[in-house]
CSV table of C-alpha atoms and ligand atoms in Angstrom, one decimal:
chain,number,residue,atom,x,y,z
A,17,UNK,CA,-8.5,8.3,-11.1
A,18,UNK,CA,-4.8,7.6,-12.4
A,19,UNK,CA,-2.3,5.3,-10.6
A,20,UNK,CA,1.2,4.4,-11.4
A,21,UNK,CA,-0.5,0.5,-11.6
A,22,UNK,CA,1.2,-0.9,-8.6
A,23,UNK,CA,-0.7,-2.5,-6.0
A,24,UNK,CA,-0.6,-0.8,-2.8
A,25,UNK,CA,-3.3,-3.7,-0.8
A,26,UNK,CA,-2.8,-7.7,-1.5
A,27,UNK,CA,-4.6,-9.8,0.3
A,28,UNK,CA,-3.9,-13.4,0.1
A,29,UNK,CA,-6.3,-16.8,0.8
A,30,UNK,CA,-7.4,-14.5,4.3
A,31,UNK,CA,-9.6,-16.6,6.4
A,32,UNK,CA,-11.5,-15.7,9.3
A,33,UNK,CA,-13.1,-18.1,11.6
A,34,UNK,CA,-14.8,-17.8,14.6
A,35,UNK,CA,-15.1,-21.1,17.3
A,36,UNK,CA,-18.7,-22.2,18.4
A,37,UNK,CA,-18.2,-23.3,22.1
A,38,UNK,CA,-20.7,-26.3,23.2
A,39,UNK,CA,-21.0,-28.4,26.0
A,40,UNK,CA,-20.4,-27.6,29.9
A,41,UNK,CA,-16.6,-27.4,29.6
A,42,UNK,CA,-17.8,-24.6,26.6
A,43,UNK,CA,-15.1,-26.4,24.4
A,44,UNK,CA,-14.7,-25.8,20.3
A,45,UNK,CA,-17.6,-27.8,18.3
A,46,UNK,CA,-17.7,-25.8,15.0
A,47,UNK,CA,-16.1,-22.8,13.7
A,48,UNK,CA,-18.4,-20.0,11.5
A,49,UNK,CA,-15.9,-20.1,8.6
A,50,UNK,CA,-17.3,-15.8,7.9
A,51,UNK,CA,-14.0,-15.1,5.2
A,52,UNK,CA,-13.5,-18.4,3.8
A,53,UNK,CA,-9.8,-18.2,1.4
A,54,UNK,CA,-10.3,-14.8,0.1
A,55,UNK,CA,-8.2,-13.3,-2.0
A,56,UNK,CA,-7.7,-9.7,-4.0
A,57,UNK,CA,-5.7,-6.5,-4.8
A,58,UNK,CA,-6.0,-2.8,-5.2
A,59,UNK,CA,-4.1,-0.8,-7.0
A,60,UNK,CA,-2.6,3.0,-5.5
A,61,UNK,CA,-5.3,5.3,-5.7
A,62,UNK,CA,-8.3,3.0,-6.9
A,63,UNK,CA,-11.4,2.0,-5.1
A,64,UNK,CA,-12.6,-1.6,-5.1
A,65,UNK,CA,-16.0,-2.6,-4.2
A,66,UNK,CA,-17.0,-5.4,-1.9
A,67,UNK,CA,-21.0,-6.3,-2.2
A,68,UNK,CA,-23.3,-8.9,-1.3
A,69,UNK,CA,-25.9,-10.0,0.8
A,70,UNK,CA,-25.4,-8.7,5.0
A,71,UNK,CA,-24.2,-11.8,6.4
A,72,UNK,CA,-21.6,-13.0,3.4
A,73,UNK,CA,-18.2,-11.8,5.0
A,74,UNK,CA,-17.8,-8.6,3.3
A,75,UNK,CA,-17.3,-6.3,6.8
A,76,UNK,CA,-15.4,-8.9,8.6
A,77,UNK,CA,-12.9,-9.1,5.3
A,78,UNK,CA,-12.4,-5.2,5.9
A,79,UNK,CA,-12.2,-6.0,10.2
A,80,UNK,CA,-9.7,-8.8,9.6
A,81,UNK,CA,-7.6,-6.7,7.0
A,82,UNK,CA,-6.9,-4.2,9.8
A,83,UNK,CA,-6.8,-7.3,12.6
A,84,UNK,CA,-9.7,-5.6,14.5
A,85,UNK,CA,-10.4,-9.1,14.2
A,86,UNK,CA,-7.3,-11.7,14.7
A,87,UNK,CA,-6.8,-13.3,11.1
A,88,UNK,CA,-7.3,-16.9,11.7
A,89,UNK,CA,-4.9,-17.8,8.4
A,90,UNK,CA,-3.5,-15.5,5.2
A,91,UNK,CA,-1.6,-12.5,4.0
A,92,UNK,CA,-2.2,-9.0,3.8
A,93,UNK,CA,0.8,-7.2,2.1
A,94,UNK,CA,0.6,-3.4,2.3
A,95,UNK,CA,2.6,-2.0,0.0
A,96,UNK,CA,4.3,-4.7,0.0
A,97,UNK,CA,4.8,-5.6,3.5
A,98,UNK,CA,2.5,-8.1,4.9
A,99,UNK,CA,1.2,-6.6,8.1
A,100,UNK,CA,0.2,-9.7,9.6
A,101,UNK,CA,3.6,-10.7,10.3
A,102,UNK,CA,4.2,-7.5,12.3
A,103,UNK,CA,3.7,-6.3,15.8
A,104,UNK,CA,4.5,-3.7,18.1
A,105,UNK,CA,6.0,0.0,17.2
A,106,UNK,CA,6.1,-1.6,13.2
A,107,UNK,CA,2.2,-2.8,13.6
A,108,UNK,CA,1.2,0.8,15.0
A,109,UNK,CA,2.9,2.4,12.4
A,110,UNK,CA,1.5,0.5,10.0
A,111,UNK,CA,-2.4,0.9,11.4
A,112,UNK,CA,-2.0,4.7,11.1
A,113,UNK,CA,-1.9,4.6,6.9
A,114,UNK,CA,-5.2,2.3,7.3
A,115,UNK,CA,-8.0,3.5,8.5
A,116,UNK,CA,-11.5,2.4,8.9
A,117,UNK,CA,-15.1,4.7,8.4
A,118,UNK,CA,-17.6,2.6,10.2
A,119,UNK,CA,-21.5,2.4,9.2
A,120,UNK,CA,-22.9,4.3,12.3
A,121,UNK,CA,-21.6,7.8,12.6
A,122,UNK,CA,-23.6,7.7,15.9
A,123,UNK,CA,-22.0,5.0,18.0
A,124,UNK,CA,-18.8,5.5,16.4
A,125,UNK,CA,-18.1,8.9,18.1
A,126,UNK,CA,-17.2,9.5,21.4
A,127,UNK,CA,-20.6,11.6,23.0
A,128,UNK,CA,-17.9,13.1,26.0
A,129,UNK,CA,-15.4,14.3,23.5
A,130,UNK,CA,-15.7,17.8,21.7
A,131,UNK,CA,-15.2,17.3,18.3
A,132,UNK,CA,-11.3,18.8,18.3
A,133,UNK,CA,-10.5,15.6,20.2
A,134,UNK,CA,-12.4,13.3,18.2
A,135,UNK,CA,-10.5,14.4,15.5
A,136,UNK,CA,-7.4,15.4,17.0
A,137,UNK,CA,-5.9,12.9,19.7
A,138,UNK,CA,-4.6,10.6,17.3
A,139,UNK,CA,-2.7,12.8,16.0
A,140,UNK,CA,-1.1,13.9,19.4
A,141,UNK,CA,-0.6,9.8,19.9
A,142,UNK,CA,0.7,9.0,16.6
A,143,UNK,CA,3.2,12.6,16.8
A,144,UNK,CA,1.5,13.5,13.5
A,145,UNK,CA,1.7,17.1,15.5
A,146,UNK,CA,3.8,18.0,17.8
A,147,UNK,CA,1.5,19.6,20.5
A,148,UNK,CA,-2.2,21.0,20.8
A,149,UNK,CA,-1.6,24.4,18.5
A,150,UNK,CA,-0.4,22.2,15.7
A,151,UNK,CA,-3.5,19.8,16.2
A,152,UNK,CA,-5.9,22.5,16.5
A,153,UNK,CA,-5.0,23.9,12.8
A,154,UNK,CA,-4.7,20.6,11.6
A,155,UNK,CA,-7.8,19.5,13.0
A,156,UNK,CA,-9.2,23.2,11.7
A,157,UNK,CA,-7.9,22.3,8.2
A,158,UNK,CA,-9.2,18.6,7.9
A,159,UNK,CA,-13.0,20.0,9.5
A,160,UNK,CA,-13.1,22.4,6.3
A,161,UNK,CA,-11.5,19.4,3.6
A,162,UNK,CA,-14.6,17.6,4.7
A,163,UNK,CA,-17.2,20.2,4.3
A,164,UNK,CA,-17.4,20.9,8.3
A,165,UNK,CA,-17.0,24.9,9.7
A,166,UNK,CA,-13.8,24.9,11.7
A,167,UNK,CA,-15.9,27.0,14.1
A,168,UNK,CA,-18.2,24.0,15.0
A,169,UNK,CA,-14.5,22.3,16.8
A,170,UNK,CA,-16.2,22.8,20.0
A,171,UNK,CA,-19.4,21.0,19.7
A,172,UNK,CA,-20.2,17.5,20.8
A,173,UNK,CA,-21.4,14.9,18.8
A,174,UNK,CA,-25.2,14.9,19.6
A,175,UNK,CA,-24.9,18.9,18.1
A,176,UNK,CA,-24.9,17.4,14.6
A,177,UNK,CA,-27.0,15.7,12.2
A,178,UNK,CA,-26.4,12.1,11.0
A,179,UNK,CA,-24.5,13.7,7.3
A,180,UNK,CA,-22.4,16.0,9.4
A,181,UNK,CA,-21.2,13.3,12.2
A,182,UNK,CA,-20.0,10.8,9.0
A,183,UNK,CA,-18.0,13.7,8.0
A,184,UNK,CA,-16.6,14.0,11.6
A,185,UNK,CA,-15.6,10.3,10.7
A,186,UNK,CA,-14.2,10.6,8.1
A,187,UNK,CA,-12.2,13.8,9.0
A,188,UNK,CA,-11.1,11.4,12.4
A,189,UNK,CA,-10.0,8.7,9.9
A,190,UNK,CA,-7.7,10.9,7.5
A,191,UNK,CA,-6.1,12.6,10.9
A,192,UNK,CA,-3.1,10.1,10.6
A,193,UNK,CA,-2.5,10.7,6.9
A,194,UNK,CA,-3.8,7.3,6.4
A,195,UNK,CA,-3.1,6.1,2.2
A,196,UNK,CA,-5.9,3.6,2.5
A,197,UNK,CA,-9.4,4.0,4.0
A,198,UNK,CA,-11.8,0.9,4.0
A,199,UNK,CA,-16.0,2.6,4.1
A,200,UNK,CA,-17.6,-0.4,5.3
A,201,UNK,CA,-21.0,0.3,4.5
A,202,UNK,CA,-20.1,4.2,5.4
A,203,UNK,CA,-23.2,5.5,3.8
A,204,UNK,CA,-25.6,3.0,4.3
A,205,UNK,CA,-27.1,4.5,7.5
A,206,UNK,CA,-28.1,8.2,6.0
A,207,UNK,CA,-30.5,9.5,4.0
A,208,UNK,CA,-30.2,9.1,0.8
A,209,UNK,CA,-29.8,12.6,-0.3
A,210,UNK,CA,-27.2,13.0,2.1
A,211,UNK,CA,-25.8,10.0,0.8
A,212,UNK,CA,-24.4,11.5,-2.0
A,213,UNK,CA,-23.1,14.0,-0.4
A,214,UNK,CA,-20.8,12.2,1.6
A,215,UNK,CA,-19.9,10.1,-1.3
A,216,UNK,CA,-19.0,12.9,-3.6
A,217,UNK,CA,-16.6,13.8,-0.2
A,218,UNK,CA,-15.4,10.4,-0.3
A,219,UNK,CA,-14.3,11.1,-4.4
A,220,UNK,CA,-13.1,14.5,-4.1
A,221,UNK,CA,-11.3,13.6,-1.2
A,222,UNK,CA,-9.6,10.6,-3.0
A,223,UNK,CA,-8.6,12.9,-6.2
A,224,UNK,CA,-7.2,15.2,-3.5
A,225,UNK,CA,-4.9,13.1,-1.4
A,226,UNK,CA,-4.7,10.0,-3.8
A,227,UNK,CA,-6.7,7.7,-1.6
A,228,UNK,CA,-7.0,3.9,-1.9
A,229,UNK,CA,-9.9,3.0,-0.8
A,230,UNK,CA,-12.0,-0.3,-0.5
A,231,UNK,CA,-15.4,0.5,-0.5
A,232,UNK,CA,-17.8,-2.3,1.0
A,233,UNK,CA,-21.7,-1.8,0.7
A,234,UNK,CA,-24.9,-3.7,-0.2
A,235,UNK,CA,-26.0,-1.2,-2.5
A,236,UNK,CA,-24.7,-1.8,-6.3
A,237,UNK,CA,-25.6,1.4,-7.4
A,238,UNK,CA,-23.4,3.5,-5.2
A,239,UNK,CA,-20.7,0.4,-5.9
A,240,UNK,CA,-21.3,1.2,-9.7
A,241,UNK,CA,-20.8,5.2,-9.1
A,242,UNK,CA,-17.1,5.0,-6.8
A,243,UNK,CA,-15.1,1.7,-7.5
A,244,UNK,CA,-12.5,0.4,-10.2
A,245,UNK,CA,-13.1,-2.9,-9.8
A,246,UNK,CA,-15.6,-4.9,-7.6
A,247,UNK,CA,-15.8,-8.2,-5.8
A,248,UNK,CA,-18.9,-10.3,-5.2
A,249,UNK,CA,-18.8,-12.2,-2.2
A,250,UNK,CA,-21.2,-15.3,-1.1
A,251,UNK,CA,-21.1,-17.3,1.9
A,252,UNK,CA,-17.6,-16.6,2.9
A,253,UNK,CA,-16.2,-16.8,-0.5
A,254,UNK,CA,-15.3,-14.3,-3.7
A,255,UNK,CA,-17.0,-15.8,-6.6
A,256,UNK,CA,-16.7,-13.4,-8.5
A,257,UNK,CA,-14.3,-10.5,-9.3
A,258,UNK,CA,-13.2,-8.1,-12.2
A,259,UNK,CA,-13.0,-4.4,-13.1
A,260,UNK,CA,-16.6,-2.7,-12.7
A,261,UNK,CA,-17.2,-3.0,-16.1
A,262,UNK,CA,-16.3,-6.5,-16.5
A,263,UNK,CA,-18.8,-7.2,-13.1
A,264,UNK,CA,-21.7,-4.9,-14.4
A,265,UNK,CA,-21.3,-5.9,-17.8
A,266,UNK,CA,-20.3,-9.2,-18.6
A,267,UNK,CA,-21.1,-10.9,-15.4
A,268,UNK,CA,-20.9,-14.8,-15.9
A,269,UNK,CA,-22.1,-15.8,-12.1
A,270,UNK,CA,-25.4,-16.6,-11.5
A,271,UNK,CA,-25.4,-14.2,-8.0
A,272,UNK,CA,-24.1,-11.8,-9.6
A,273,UNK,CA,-26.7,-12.0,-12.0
A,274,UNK,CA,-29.4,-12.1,-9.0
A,275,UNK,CA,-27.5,-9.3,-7.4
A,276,UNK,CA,-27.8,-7.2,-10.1
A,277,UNK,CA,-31.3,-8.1,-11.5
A,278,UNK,CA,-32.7,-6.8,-8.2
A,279,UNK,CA,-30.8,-3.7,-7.9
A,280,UNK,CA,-33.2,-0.7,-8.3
A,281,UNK,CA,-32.1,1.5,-11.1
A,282,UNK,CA,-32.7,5.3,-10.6
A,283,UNK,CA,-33.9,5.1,-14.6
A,284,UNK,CA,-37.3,4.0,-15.0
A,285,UNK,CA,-37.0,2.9,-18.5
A,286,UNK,CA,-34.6,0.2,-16.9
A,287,UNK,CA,-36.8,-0.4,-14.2
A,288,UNK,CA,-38.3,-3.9,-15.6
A,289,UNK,CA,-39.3,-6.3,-13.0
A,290,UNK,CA,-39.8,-9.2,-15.7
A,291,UNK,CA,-35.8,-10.0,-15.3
A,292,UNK,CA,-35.5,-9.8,-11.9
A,293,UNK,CA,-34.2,-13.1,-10.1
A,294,UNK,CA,-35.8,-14.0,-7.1
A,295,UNK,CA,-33.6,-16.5,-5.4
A,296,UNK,CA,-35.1,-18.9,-3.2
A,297,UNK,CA,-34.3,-19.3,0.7
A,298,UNK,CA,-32.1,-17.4,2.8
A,299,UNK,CA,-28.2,-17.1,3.2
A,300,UNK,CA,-27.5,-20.8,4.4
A,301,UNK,CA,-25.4,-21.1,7.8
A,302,UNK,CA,-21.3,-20.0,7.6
A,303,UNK,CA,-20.8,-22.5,10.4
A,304,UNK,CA,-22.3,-25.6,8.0
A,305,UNK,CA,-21.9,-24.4,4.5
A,306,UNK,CA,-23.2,-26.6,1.9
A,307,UNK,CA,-21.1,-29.3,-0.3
A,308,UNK,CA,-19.2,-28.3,-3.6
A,309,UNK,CA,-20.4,-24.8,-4.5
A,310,UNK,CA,-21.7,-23.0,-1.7
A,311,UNK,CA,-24.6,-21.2,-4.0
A,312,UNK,CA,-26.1,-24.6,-4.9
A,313,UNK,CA,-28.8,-24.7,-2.6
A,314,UNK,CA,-30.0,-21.4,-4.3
A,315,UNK,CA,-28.8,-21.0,-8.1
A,316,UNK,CA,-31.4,-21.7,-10.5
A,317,UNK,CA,-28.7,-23.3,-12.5
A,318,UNK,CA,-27.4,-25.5,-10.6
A,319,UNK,CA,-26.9,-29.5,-11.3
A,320,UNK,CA,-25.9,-32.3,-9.8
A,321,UNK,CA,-22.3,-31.6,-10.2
A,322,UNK,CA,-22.5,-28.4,-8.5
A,323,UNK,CA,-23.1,-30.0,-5.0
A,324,UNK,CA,-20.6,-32.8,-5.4
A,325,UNK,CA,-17.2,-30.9,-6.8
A,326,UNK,CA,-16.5,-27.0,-5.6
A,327,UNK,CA,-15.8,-24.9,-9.1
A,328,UNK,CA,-12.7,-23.4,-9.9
A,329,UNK,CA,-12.0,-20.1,-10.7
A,330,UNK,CA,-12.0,-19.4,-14.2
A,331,UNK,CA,-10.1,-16.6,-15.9
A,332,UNK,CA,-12.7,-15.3,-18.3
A,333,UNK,CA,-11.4,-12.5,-19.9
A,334,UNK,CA,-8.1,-10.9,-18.2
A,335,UNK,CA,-8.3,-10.0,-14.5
A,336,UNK,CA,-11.9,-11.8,-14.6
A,337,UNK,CA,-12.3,-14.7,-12.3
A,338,UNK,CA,-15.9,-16.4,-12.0
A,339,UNK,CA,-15.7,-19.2,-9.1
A,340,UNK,CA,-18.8,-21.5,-11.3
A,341,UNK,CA,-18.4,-24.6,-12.9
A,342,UNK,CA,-20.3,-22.8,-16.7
A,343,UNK,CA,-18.3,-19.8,-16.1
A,344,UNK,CA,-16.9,-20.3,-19.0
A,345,UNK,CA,-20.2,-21.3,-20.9
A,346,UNK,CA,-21.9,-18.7,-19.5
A,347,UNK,CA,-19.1,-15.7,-20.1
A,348,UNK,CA,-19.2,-17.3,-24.1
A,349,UNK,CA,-22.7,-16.8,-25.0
A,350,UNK,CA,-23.0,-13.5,-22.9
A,351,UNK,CA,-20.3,-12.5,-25.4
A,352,UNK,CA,-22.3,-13.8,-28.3
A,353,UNK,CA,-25.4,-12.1,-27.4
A,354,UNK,CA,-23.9,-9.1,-26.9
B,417,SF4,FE1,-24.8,-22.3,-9.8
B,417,SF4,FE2,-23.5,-24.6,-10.2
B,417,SF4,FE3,-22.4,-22.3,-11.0
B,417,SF4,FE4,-22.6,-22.9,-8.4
B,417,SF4,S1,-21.4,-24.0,-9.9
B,417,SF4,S2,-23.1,-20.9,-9.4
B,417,SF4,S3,-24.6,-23.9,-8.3
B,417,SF4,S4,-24.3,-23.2,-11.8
C-alpha cells in the first residue's frame, strides 16, 4: 500500500486506568493501570498491528483512542489534531472519520433494525445524505463494496450468517466515510475460512478508499498477512514495536520471541515444536504489576536487574524500539547469526 509518509494517527504516552472501589463508602483503593504510557503512529493508508496475550491492553488502547473509554492521561493527534482536547460539534465531527469494527458481529447489530438502518442512520445523523433516497443508494452501494446483495437491505440481522453480519459491520463503519477504522479482533470470532474472506474485504477495501487502519488481534499470522508495522503489547505496556519485518524478523524481545515461537504456521515444514517457548504462569494482575520490567516474573532471561530497574527503550535499528534491558545484546547477535 503507498502513502505520502505522513502520519495520519499519533498517539502519545495514552494511559488508561480504571479505579478499584473497596470498603463500605466504595472509595478508590487501586487503579488497574490496562494502557500503561503507550505510545505509537500510523502512517495514511497503512495498517499497524496490535497483538498480545487477551488481557494486555491491546482493545482498551483501540476503546480509549476513540474515548469509548475516558482517557485517564495522553494524546491522540488525528491528523494532527489531538482529539482529546475536543468536544462537542468538533468531537462529533471528528468520531465520524474513526470508526470501530467490533469482534462479535452478533451483539454488535441491532436485532429490531433492518439492515438499511443499521447501515444507514448514521448517515441521516451525521448529513452524510441528505434524506432516505440518498441513504438508500448509498447504503445499496456500500452493501455491494462489501460483498453483500443490495437486495438483502431488508433483512434483519438473525437472516445472516456470522461472515455476512461482519460485513454488515463493516459496511455500518465505512457509512460516515470514516479515513481510519480500528478491527479489534474483527475476525477472531468466525470461521476460519470465512476469515479470510473478510480479511481480503478488509485489504481490498483499504486499496479502494485509502484506509488507515489499526488492526488488533491475538493471532500473528493474520497480523503478519495485513499490517505495515506491528506493536507487541504486555501487561499494559508496548515493548516492542517496528515495521513487520523488523518484528517478525529481527525480534530482540523475549515475548516476542514466545509470541512468535508459539504461533502455528500454516507450513508444516516450519511447524517444529522443539523452539517453541513455553512461558511459565499466567498474565500477572494490571492492578499490581510487578517491579522494574513487567515480564520478569515470566522471561526465561531475566536477572536480577530486571526486577529492580524498568528497561528503557532501545532504538535497535531505525524505527525499532525493544523496551529490555539486552535489547541491544540480543538485536547484535540476532544480526550475527543471521
Ligand atoms: Fe526479560 Fe529482563 Fe529483558 Fe525484561 S528486561 S524482557 S525480564 S531480559
Amino acid at each position: 500500500m503507498t502513502t505520502d509518509n505522513k502520519n495520519l494517527i499519533e498517539v502519545r504516552n495514552l494511559k488508561k486506568y480504571f479505579p478499584i472501589k473497596g470498603g463500605i463508602l466504595q472509595t478508590t483503593v487501586g487503579q488497574v493501570k490496562a494502557v500503561d504510557d503507550v505510545s505509537f503512529s500510523i502512517k495514511k493508508g497503512q495498517v499497524m498491528g496490535l497483538v498480545g496475550e487477551s488481557g494486555c491492553g491491546k482493545s482498551t488502547t483501540g476503546r480509549t483512542m476513540l474515548q469509548l473509554l475516558k482517557p485517564t492521561a495522553g494524546e491522540m493527534y488525528y491528523d494532527g489534531v489531538d482529539t482529546f482536547k475536543l468536544s462537542g460539534n468538533e468531537l462529533k465531527k471528528y468520531r465520524t472519520k474513526m470508526q470501530i469494527v467490533f469482534q462479535d458481529p452478533y451483539s454488535s447489530l441491532n436485532p429490531r433494525l433492518p439492515i438499511y438502518d443499521i447501515i444507514g442512520e448514521a448517515m441521516l445523523e451525521h448529513k452524510i445524505v441528505a434524506n432516505r433516497e440518498e441513504m438508500m443508494n448509498k447504503v445499496f452501494e456500500l452493501m455491494s463494496k462489501c460483498g453483500l446483495f443490495p437486495e438483502q437491505a431488508g433483512r434483519y440481522p438473525h437472516q445472516f450468517s456470522g461472515g455476512q453480519r461482519q460485513r454488515i459491520c463493516i459496511a455500518r463503519a465505512l457509512a460516515v466515510d470514516p479515513e481510519f477504522v480500528i478491527c479489534d479482533e474483527a475476525v477472531s470470532a468466525l470461521d476460519v475460512s470465512i476469515q479470510s474472506q473478510i480479511i481480503n474485504l478488509l485489504k481490498d477495501l483499504q486499496d479502494d478508499m485509502g484506509l488507515t487502519y489499526l488492526f488488533i488481534s491475538h493471532d500473528l499470522s493474520v497480523v503478519k498477512f495485513i499490517s505495515d508495522s506491528v506493536g507487541v503489547m504486555y501487561l499494559g505496556e508496548i515493548v516492542e514495536i517496528g515495521s513487520k519485518e523488523q518484528i517478525f524478523e529481527h525480534f530482540a524481545h523475549p515475548y516476542t520471541e514466545a509470541l512468535l515461537s508459539a504461533a502455528p504456521s500454516f507450513d508444516p515444514r516450519k511447524r517444529n515444536n522443539s523452539n517453541r517457548i513455553i512461558l511459565q504462569g499466567d498474565l500477572p494482575s494490571p492492578a499490581n504489576p510487578p517491579s522494574g520490567c513487567r515480564f520478569h516474573t515470566r522471561c526465561p532471561l531475566a536477572t536480577a536487574k530486571c526486577s529492580g530497574e524498568v528497561p528503557a527503550k532501545y532504538e535497535v535499528e531505525p524505527g525499532h524500539f525493544v523496551q529490555c534491558h539486552f535489547a541491544k545484546e540480543r538485536f547484535a547477535k540476532r544480526a550475527e547469526n543471521n
